[in-house]
Amino acid sequence: MAVMPPSARSPRRVTIPDVARHAGVGQATAARVLGGYGSASPATRERVLAAAAELGYSTNAVARSMISGRTNTLGVVVADVENAYFARAVRGITDVAVEAGLQVILANSDEDGEKERAAVQLFIERRVDGLVVTPSTARHDHLDRAVATGVPVVLLDRALRGAALDSVVADNRGAARAAVTRLTGHGHTRIATITSAPDTGDPDQPATGGDVWTTTERVTGYQQALRAAGVPRSGELIRHAGYRRCGARAAVLDLMTGPARPTALFTTDNVATLGALDALRDLAARIPGDVSVIGFDDAEWTTLIRPRLSVVSQPAQELGGLAARTLLRRIEGADTPPRRHTLRTTFVARESVGPAPSRVRRLRYEESS
Amino acid sequence: MAVMPPSARSPRRVTIPDVARHAGVGQATAARVLGGYGSASPATRERVLAAAAELGYSTNAVARSMISGRTNTLGVVVADVENAYFARAVRGITDVAVEAGLQVILANSDEDGEKERAAVQLFIERRVDGLVVTPSTARHDHLDRAVATGVPVVLLDRALRGAALDSVVADNRGAARAAVTRLTGHGHTRIATITSAPDTGDPDQPATGGDVWTTTERVTGYQQALRAAGVPRSGELIRHAGYRRCGARAAVLDLMTGPARPTALFTTDNVATLGALDALRDLAARIPGDVSVIGFDDAEWTTLIRPRLSVVSQPAQELGGLAARTLLRRIEGADTPPRRHTLRTTFVARESVGPAPSRVRRLRYEESS
DNA sequence: CTGTTAGCGCTTTCAT
DNA sequence: ATGAAAGCGCTAACAG
């Protein structure tokens, strides 16, 4: 049973020749029944299986990969699994992969292009069968190289302008437009947006990266909605608060106590939403009495607060699942032209949106209690 | 079968012989400089590197693993990455692993022992260097087998009675005791606990699995605190609400509108916390005026609600990091006896705990608005 | 320092 | 149906 060579670090594992010998058959025969290919008579089959069980044989997938050229592995690069959105996407990818008999190696880029490149490089060396990447920079030569090497790549959450790569993204612009249109529909004319999108200085031309940044797309949608509603736009109301929650909090604190106080808030990501609500809590602002709020991403806590938060909900898990399925198709050899899959988001109307207040109630900062 | 025709999408990658030929050196020499071992004269070194760059050579990690017996891979099995607690733990593992030059393959068990076994089996076949597992059943023969095969295993979040395996867990019992003691200290005598721990019928002997179930440990801590404070215990106040949020909500709805209404709630996991707060929101219960609440796990939203929620905070990321470090040490050959590492939790006092109300205010269900 | 030569464990001709 | 033997791309002895 337990054949443990004394104090061996790496007890030599049972191999096919071992099993073959034990079963009294040729190596190739044993390999055939254990590998489940070729054919063998029921009798030998039986003998080999018995021998394998007895010796505790287990396939060496590394050796198999060496020959087959396939590792049954998907490499996945996301910004950060701790972010609920990415966690859900990863779950979606993993489920589809496992279903197809593949496993997933996970890497976090922290929005750092270098980390992303390093991870992709390692993945290629490991001969993953395909790559799902949430790109963190507009550069994509490393991804192109992967494809050229024979490793298909599918972009998740963000498309890359000018890259011949499949991508699976949400309709960020449309989602933001729909959300902000709700706000204008309620008579709001001073609608602020809190975003992690980089500030380009030009409110009309939100970002350079094109469609890399989902949040940029959302700001664009915000602007389109305002324009469509004939609401004057103001750079004052677009706050680039960075990736940190406290940044968003500070921005909203400033906005709500300043001269150009908005009557509605639209956040373009869940971190911004948290920070904005932190600020409103500290100001004891009434929602939607003092200010209406629409968040992005339907986190588990959005129904917990009172009033429950109206949000744009992204199908994160489906995005991941579709990315994985697209990748699997490529791995199986599909060579249709790269395509962008845009998934619809849904607006979840709850109670945080109301009519624009006729008079503004003074708000002041109070230590939360 | 079907060895892909040369035209196909597995363009033969550049190998060491290719580089050697191109550089006009022997294969071993090229291998030495590319593999970064042995030695080579600066001149040849240069030539090889140039040739490699020119041809676009990239190491084949599979072939290397075949020889070295190491894959530089950790297998990780958690219940579900979508759960913020596990996401943080995975992040902790990944960070330590990457730092050490390893990558992480992720599998979700969904608390299903079969899925766990299947994942572990696959991991062994893939020759991962080590395994971090959040066990979902008390059986551990598959883990023992992994260790016997030479694949070290570290348990995360849950220890396994009678298993000779390293484990990294939180002090669940002590954490619960400390939390509930706060409650008794405020004069509460009817303290309910909402848990996903399985119901064993016997309030004194919470579960069979021993210390597998963290939530069971927490219930035990709850009971110890009550006993220590001389507060009478009642099975009525222990609600086994399962893994779903709505289960916890229903339990609290029932509890708070029933005859034996508690004045304080202690939830043993974040799903229970969400469900409990759902119920309290629907009952328009005042916290801590009507009921004090202590949750388990410090989620991002706990400071968002008003009053902010007092919680037991687990160092999820450190748990993961320590698990990974322990594993790395084993991989490097440490053969000290298996050890259980218990990490301290912290009680985060916020505003959801107050004195027991002298009179109970009638609560009734109202559609959330 | 460098080149030659065996394998790692498996799959796959190619005979038998 | 089965066995012998040739590699996959790399590392590691072992010469030179």
PDB file of N, CA, C and O in Angstrom, chain B residues 59 98 104 117 137 139 147 172 195 236 253 278 302 335 349:
ATOM      1  N   THR B  59      11.094  29.870 -22.964  1.00  0.00           N
ATOM      2  CA  THR B  59      11.208  28.601 -22.241  1.00  0.00           C
ATOM      3  C   THR B  59       9.932  27.766 -22.320  1.00  0.00           C
ATOM      4  O   THR B  59       8.841  28.314 -22.287  1.00  0.00           O
ATOM      5  N   VAL B  98       3.334  34.344  -5.758  1.00  0.00           N
ATOM      6  CA  VAL B  98       3.973  35.081  -6.848  1.00  0.00           C
ATOM      7  C   VAL B  98       5.335  35.604  -6.409  1.00  0.00           C
ATOM      8  O   VAL B  98       6.316  35.520  -7.136  1.00  0.00           O
ATOM      9  N   VAL B 104      -0.806  30.163  -9.057  1.00  0.00           N
ATOM     10  CA  VAL B 104      -1.880  29.509  -8.315  1.00  0.00           C
ATOM     11  C   VAL B 104      -2.995  29.026  -9.231  1.00  0.00           C
ATOM     12  O   VAL B 104      -3.512  29.799 -10.039  1.00  0.00           O
ATOM     13  N   ARG B 117     -12.629  16.563  -3.823  1.00  0.00           N
ATOM     14  CA  ARG B 117     -11.793  15.408  -4.151  1.00  0.00           C
ATOM     15  C   ARG B 117     -11.359  15.435  -5.600  1.00  0.00           C
ATOM     16  O   ARG B 117     -10.204  15.159  -5.926  1.00  0.00           O
ATOM     17  N   THR B 137     -15.365  18.558   4.019  1.00  0.00           N
ATOM     18  CA  THR B 137     -15.899  17.413   4.755  1.00  0.00           C
ATOM     19  C   THR B 137     -14.855  16.985   5.765  1.00  0.00           C
ATOM     20  O   THR B 137     -13.704  17.384   5.696  1.00  0.00           O
ATOM     21  N   ARG B 139     -13.823  13.993   6.048  1.00  0.00           N
ATOM     22  CA  ARG B 139     -12.962  12.964   5.453  1.00  0.00           C
ATOM     23  C   ARG B 139     -11.723  13.617   4.869  1.00  0.00           C
ATOM     24  O   ARG B 139     -11.800  14.672   4.233  1.00  0.00           O
ATOM     25  N   VAL B 147      -0.332  13.986   0.517  1.00  0.00           N
ATOM     26  CA  VAL B 147       0.895  14.121   1.289  1.00  0.00           C
ATOM     27  C   VAL B 147       1.788  12.899   1.089  1.00  0.00           C
ATOM     28  O   VAL B 147       2.997  13.031   0.884  1.00  0.00           O
ATOM     29  N   ASN B 172     -11.807  31.033  16.130  1.00  0.00           N
ATOM     30  CA  ASN B 172     -13.241  31.242  16.003  1.00  0.00           C
ATOM     31  C   ASN B 172     -13.972  31.208  17.327  1.00  0.00           C
ATOM     32  O   ASN B 172     -14.841  32.019  17.600  1.00  0.00           O
ATOM     33  N   THR B 195     -26.756  31.178  12.445  1.00  0.00           N
ATOM     34  CA  THR B 195     -25.573  30.482  11.957  1.00  0.00           C
ATOM     35  C   THR B 195     -25.874  29.560  10.788  1.00  0.00           C
ATOM     36  O   THR B 195     -26.997  29.113  10.607  1.00  0.00           O
ATOM     37  N   GLU B 236     -33.981  27.698  21.438  1.00  0.00           N
ATOM     38  CA  GLU B 236     -34.809  28.626  20.675  1.00  0.00           C
ATOM     39  C   GLU B 236     -33.983  29.740  20.036  1.00  0.00           C
ATOM     40  O   GLU B 236     -34.301  30.249  18.969  1.00  0.00           O
ATOM     41  N   LEU B 253     -36.670  37.188  11.138  1.00  0.00           N
ATOM     42  CA  LEU B 253     -38.049  37.662  11.083  1.00  0.00           C
ATOM     43  C   LEU B 253     -38.871  36.895  12.120  1.00  0.00           C
ATOM     44  O   LEU B 253     -39.631  37.476  12.909  1.00  0.00           O
ATOM     45  N   ASP B 278     -31.231  42.234   6.622  1.00  0.00           N
ATOM     46  CA  ASP B 278     -32.403  42.314   5.737  1.00  0.00           C
ATOM     47  C   ASP B 278     -33.671  42.313   6.580  1.00  0.00           C
ATOM     48  O   ASP B 278     -34.577  43.128   6.390  1.00  0.00           O
ATOM     49  N   THR B 302     -19.869  47.269   6.038  1.00  0.00           N
ATOM     50  CA  THR B 302     -20.256  47.344   7.451  1.00  0.00           C
ATOM     51  C   THR B 302     -20.144  48.754   8.018  1.00  0.00           C
ATOM     52  O   THR B 302     -20.767  49.071   9.016  1.00  0.00           O
ATOM     53  N   ASP B 335      10.430  19.251   7.579  1.00  0.00           N
ATOM     54  CA  ASP B 335       9.587  18.131   8.006  1.00  0.00           C
ATOM     55  C   ASP B 335       9.393  18.129   9.518  1.00  0.00           C
ATOM     56  O   ASP B 335       9.444  17.106  10.176  1.00  0.00           O
ATOM     57  N   ALA B 349     -15.333  47.462  17.502  1.00  0.00           N
ATOM     58  CA  ALA B 349     -16.484  48.072  18.164  1.00  0.00           C
ATOM     59  C   ALA B 349     -16.952  49.278  17.371  1.00  0.00           C
ATOM     60  O   ALA B 349     -16.185  50.213  17.153  1.00  0.00           O
TER      61      ALA B 349
END
